[in-house]
Short mmCIF file of C-alpha atoms and ligand atoms in Angstrom, two decimals:
data_model
loop_
_atom_site.label_atom_id
_atom_site.label_comp_id
_atom_site.label_asym_id
_atom_site.label_seq_id
_atom_site.Cartn_x
_atom_site.Cartn_y
_atom_site.Cartn_z
CA MET A 1 2.82 2.31 -49.21
CA ALA A 2 4.73 3.27 -46.12
CA VAL A 3 8.49 2.77 -46.02
CA HIS A 4 8.11 -0.49 -44.06
CA GLY A 5 4.60 -1.33 -45.22
CA ASP A 6 5.69 -4.67 -46.63
CA LYS A 7 7.62 -5.60 -43.50
CA SER A 8 6.61 -7.65 -40.49
CA ALA A 9 7.89 -7.87 -36.96
CA LEU A 10 7.48 -10.41 -34.12
CA ILE A 11 7.23 -8.79 -30.69
CA VAL A 12 7.43 -11.26 -27.85
CA GLY A 13 6.07 -9.65 -24.69
CA ALA A 14 3.37 -6.94 -24.57
CA GLY A 15 4.46 -5.36 -21.33
CA GLY A 16 6.71 -2.46 -20.35
CA LEU A 17 8.99 -3.00 -23.35
CA GLY A 18 6.51 -4.44 -25.79
CA CYS A 19 4.14 -1.44 -25.58
CA PRO A 20 6.60 1.20 -26.72
CA VAL A 21 8.14 -1.19 -29.29
CA ALA A 22 4.71 -1.87 -30.83
CA VAL A 23 3.67 1.81 -30.90
CA ALA A 24 6.98 2.89 -32.45
CA LEU A 25 6.88 0.22 -35.16
CA ALA A 26 3.25 0.94 -35.92
CA GLU A 27 3.91 4.67 -36.20
CA ALA A 28 6.89 3.97 -38.44
CA GLY A 29 4.62 2.15 -40.88
CA VAL A 30 5.60 -1.45 -40.37
CA GLY A 31 2.85 -3.43 -42.12
CA HIS A 32 2.36 -6.43 -39.84
CA LEU A 33 2.98 -6.93 -36.17
CA VAL A 34 2.79 -10.31 -34.44
CA LEU A 35 2.23 -9.75 -30.67
CA VAL A 36 2.86 -12.67 -28.35
CA ASP A 37 2.04 -12.61 -24.64
CA GLY A 38 0.03 -14.95 -22.40
CA ASP A 39 -0.64 -12.48 -19.60
CA ARG A 40 -3.67 -10.39 -18.78
CA VAL A 41 -3.62 -6.68 -17.89
CA GLU A 42 -3.30 -6.04 -14.16
CA PRO A 43 -3.78 -2.75 -12.32
CA SER A 44 -0.07 -2.61 -11.46
CA ASN A 45 0.79 -2.68 -15.20
CA LEU A 46 -0.86 0.60 -16.04
CA GLN A 47 1.88 2.99 -14.89
CA ARG A 48 4.37 1.77 -17.50
CA GLN A 49 2.50 -0.39 -20.02
CA THR A 50 1.20 2.56 -21.96
CA LEU A 51 -1.14 0.76 -24.36
CA PHE A 52 -3.45 -0.25 -21.53
CA TRP A 53 -6.15 1.79 -19.80
CA PRO A 54 -7.99 0.97 -16.55
CA ALA A 55 -10.90 -0.48 -18.57
CA ASP A 56 -8.48 -3.09 -19.99
CA VAL A 57 -7.77 -4.73 -16.61
CA GLY A 58 -8.53 -8.41 -16.92
CA ARG A 59 -8.27 -8.54 -20.72
CA ALA A 60 -5.56 -10.44 -22.56
CA LYS A 61 -2.71 -7.99 -23.07
CA VAL A 62 -2.30 -8.78 -26.78
CA GLU A 63 -6.03 -8.22 -27.43
CA ALA A 64 -6.10 -4.89 -25.59
CA ALA A 65 -2.90 -3.87 -27.39
CA ARG A 66 -4.31 -4.90 -30.76
CA ASP A 67 -7.42 -2.75 -30.28
CA ARG A 68 -5.38 0.30 -29.19
CA LEU A 69 -2.88 -0.05 -32.05
CA ALA A 70 -5.64 -0.55 -34.62
CA ALA A 71 -7.16 2.75 -33.53
CA ARG A 72 -3.81 4.54 -33.96
CA ALA A 73 -2.76 2.87 -37.22
CA PRO A 74 -5.77 1.60 -39.20
CA GLN A 75 -3.53 0.27 -42.01
CA LEU A 76 -1.62 -1.95 -39.63
CA ARG A 77 -2.19 -5.73 -39.71
CA ILE A 78 -1.97 -7.21 -36.23
CA THR A 79 -1.80 -10.87 -35.18
CA ALA A 80 -2.50 -11.28 -31.46
CA VAL A 81 -1.20 -14.54 -29.96
CA ALA A 82 -2.42 -14.83 -26.37
CA GLU A 83 0.09 -17.40 -25.18
CA ARG A 84 3.66 -17.62 -23.99
CA ALA A 85 6.26 -18.08 -26.72
CA SER A 86 7.18 -21.70 -26.19
CA PRO A 87 10.31 -23.18 -27.75
CA ALA A 88 8.01 -25.42 -29.78
CA ARG A 89 6.12 -22.51 -31.40
CA LEU A 90 8.95 -20.02 -31.82
CA ASP A 91 10.39 -21.39 -35.07
CA ALA A 92 7.01 -21.11 -36.79
CA MET A 93 6.61 -17.56 -35.50
CA LEU A 94 10.06 -16.57 -36.72
CA GLY A 95 9.47 -18.14 -40.10
CA GLY A 96 7.01 -15.50 -41.21
CA VAL A 97 8.67 -12.24 -40.03
CA ASP A 98 11.49 -9.89 -41.08
CA VAL A 99 12.69 -9.04 -37.58
CA ALA A 100 12.05 -10.28 -34.02
CA ILE A 101 12.17 -8.32 -30.77
CA ASP A 102 12.59 -9.81 -27.29
CA ALA A 103 10.39 -7.62 -25.15
CA THR A 104 9.98 -10.16 -22.36
CA ASP A 105 12.74 -8.86 -20.09
CA ASP A 106 13.53 -12.54 -19.44
CA PRO A 107 17.25 -13.30 -19.94
CA GLY A 108 16.39 -16.98 -20.47
CA PHE A 109 14.12 -16.16 -23.37
CA GLY A 110 16.79 -13.91 -24.81
CA PHE A 111 19.05 -16.98 -25.27
CA LEU A 112 16.26 -18.94 -26.93
CA LEU A 113 15.34 -16.12 -29.35
CA ASN A 114 19.01 -15.42 -30.07
CA ASP A 115 19.75 -19.02 -30.95
CA ARG A 116 16.64 -19.68 -33.03
CA ALA A 117 16.72 -16.35 -34.87
CA LEU A 118 20.38 -16.79 -35.82
CA SER A 119 19.73 -20.38 -36.87
CA LEU A 120 16.84 -19.36 -39.11
CA GLY A 121 18.59 -16.22 -40.47
CA VAL A 122 16.15 -13.73 -38.92
CA PRO A 123 17.66 -10.53 -37.43
CA ALA A 124 16.62 -9.88 -33.86
CA VAL A 125 16.82 -7.26 -31.15
CA LEU A 126 17.61 -8.49 -27.67
CA GLY A 127 17.33 -6.38 -24.55
CA GLY A 128 16.15 -5.91 -21.05
CA VAL A 129 15.47 -3.42 -18.28
CA VAL A 130 15.73 -3.67 -14.49
CA ARG A 131 15.29 -0.80 -12.04
CA PHE A 132 17.13 2.18 -13.62
CA GLU A 133 19.28 0.25 -16.12
CA GLY A 134 18.73 -1.31 -19.49
CA LEU A 135 20.52 -2.69 -22.52
CA VAL A 136 19.85 -3.34 -26.20
CA LEU A 137 21.70 -5.65 -28.60
CA PRO A 138 20.76 -6.20 -32.27
CA VAL A 139 21.93 -9.52 -33.70
CA ALA A 140 22.05 -11.02 -37.17
CA PRO A 141 23.85 -14.03 -38.68
CA GLY A 142 27.43 -13.29 -39.73
CA HIS A 143 27.52 -9.76 -38.36
CA GLY A 144 29.17 -9.26 -35.00
CA GLY A 145 28.73 -10.90 -31.64
CA CYS A 146 25.40 -12.17 -30.35
CA TRP A 147 23.57 -12.41 -27.02
CA ARG A 148 25.38 -15.71 -26.28
CA CYS A 149 28.75 -14.20 -27.20
CA LEU A 150 28.01 -11.47 -24.64
CA PHE A 151 26.67 -13.54 -21.77
CA GLU A 152 27.89 -17.05 -22.70
CA ASP A 153 25.14 -18.98 -20.98
CA GLU A 154 21.70 -18.65 -19.44
CA PRO A 155 21.97 -17.52 -15.79
CA ALA A 156 20.52 -19.64 -13.07
CA PRO A 157 17.21 -18.25 -11.82
CA HIS A 158 18.77 -17.11 -8.51
CA GLU A 159 21.58 -15.27 -10.32
CA VAL A 160 19.48 -12.67 -12.06
CA ALA A 161 16.91 -10.21 -10.80
CA SER A 162 13.78 -10.04 -12.91
CA CYS A 163 11.90 -6.76 -13.26
CA GLY A 164 9.12 -8.37 -11.22
CA ASP A 165 11.50 -8.99 -8.30
CA ALA A 166 13.71 -5.90 -8.51
CA GLY A 167 11.20 -3.45 -9.97
CA VAL A 168 11.58 -1.24 -13.01
CA LEU A 169 11.18 2.48 -13.53
CA GLY A 170 8.38 2.94 -16.07
CA ALA A 171 10.26 5.67 -17.86
CA MET A 172 13.28 3.39 -18.34
CA ALA A 173 11.09 0.71 -19.94
CA GLY A 174 9.93 3.40 -22.38
CA VAL A 175 13.52 4.44 -23.17
CA VAL A 176 14.77 0.92 -23.70
CA GLY A 177 11.68 -0.13 -25.68
CA HIS A 178 12.03 2.80 -28.06
CA LEU A 179 15.72 2.02 -28.52
CA GLN A 180 14.79 -1.56 -29.36
CA ALA A 181 12.28 -0.27 -31.92
CA ALA A 182 14.95 2.00 -33.45
CA SER A 183 17.26 -1.03 -33.76
CA ALA A 184 14.49 -3.08 -35.33
CA LEU A 185 13.78 -0.34 -37.92
CA ASP A 186 17.51 -0.13 -38.72
CA LEU A 187 17.56 -3.88 -39.32
CA LEU A 188 14.39 -3.72 -41.45
CA ALA A 189 16.07 -1.03 -43.57
CA GLY A 190 18.81 -3.56 -44.29
CA SER A 191 21.56 -1.98 -42.23
CA ARG A 192 23.92 -4.24 -40.32
CA HIS A 193 26.30 -1.56 -39.04
CA GLU A 194 24.89 -1.65 -35.49
CA VAL A 195 24.68 -5.43 -35.25
CA GLY A 196 26.78 -6.71 -32.36
CA VAL A 197 26.95 -3.31 -30.66
CA VAL A 198 25.46 -3.41 -27.17
CA THR A 199 24.05 -0.19 -25.78
CA THR A 200 23.80 0.04 -22.00
CA ILE A 201 21.91 2.77 -20.23
CA ASP A 202 22.18 3.89 -16.64
CA GLY A 203 19.12 6.06 -16.29
CA LEU A 204 19.91 7.17 -12.77
CA ARG A 205 23.32 8.63 -13.68
CA GLY A 206 22.48 9.54 -17.27
CA ARG A 207 25.20 7.33 -18.68
CA VAL A 208 25.03 5.57 -22.03
CA ARG A 209 27.79 3.24 -23.21
CA ARG A 210 28.12 1.49 -26.58
CA VAL A 211 30.49 -1.46 -26.90
CA ARG A 212 31.03 -3.73 -29.90
CA VAL A 213 30.70 -7.38 -28.84
CA PRO A 214 33.32 -9.52 -30.60
CA PRO A 215 32.05 -12.84 -31.99
CA SER A 216 33.25 -15.68 -29.83
CA GLU A 217 34.95 -18.55 -31.54
CA HIS A 218 33.29 -20.84 -29.00
CA CYS A 219 29.75 -19.49 -29.45
CA PRO A 220 27.43 -22.31 -30.58
CA ALA A 221 24.81 -19.86 -31.82
CA CYS A 222 27.24 -18.04 -34.10
CA HIS A 223 28.59 -21.35 -35.35
CA GLY A 224 25.27 -22.98 -36.05
CA ALA A 225 25.34 -25.57 -33.27
CA ALA A 226 22.55 -24.02 -31.18
CA ARG A 227 19.94 -26.22 -32.77
CA ALA A 228 21.35 -29.20 -30.90
CA SER A 229 21.37 -27.47 -27.52
CA ALA A 230 18.67 -28.04 -24.92
CA PRO A 231 15.90 -25.46 -25.17
CA PRO A 232 15.74 -22.91 -22.34
CA ARG A 233 12.62 -22.56 -20.24
CA GLU A 234 9.55 -20.80 -21.55
CA SER A 235 9.40 -17.05 -21.52
CA ALA A 236 7.78 -14.78 -19.01
CA SER A 237 6.91 -11.21 -19.82
CA CYS A 238 7.68 -8.25 -17.64
CA SER A 239 4.41 -7.43 -15.97
ZN1 ZN B 301 27.46 -15.66 -30.69
#
């Protein structure tokens, strides 16, 4: 059995981040991937969403990704969920996995996954990429600051530029996605040394910074009160 053959991972978003995350975890021998995305492959996706070929245009992303991954890693078990990760379904999805990765590039979904994963005791990897910049933050209960410690609250829609509005360099999505996969594998191996350390990357200037996020004494997610908070909006993947 592979090193991680008995492990499972939830990947929410099968776009620019989700494709490299899925490939890296499959190649590392993770036994079961749960892919969640409600979008279909569009021609504009092909330059950075590397699991998809022109013949996949129009197919559900998770189904095209499942077929491509199965050809690369025949031992891999893949569950394809062709829908958006709603707050109502997320707890059930988290209940059956060893790690969860936010590959949606939607800051609002990052708060939801952060809160629910910490509440249920599932380690998670948050992150995002816009234009030439990206960040990655692994979180786990009782180990360092979380996504909500870092950003405090979900931004209003007009306060944040999505990759769809601002654009994203395909190569940067690959870099950030592979870093997310590396964090997920570290968590699956049982390490918690990197939890709460945010890595930011400026791809244009070649700068990488790593900063430890201190746990906030006022953070409801770190103190178990997130369950009572209002659920953020549904996720949208980076397409
Ligand atoms: Zn926190």
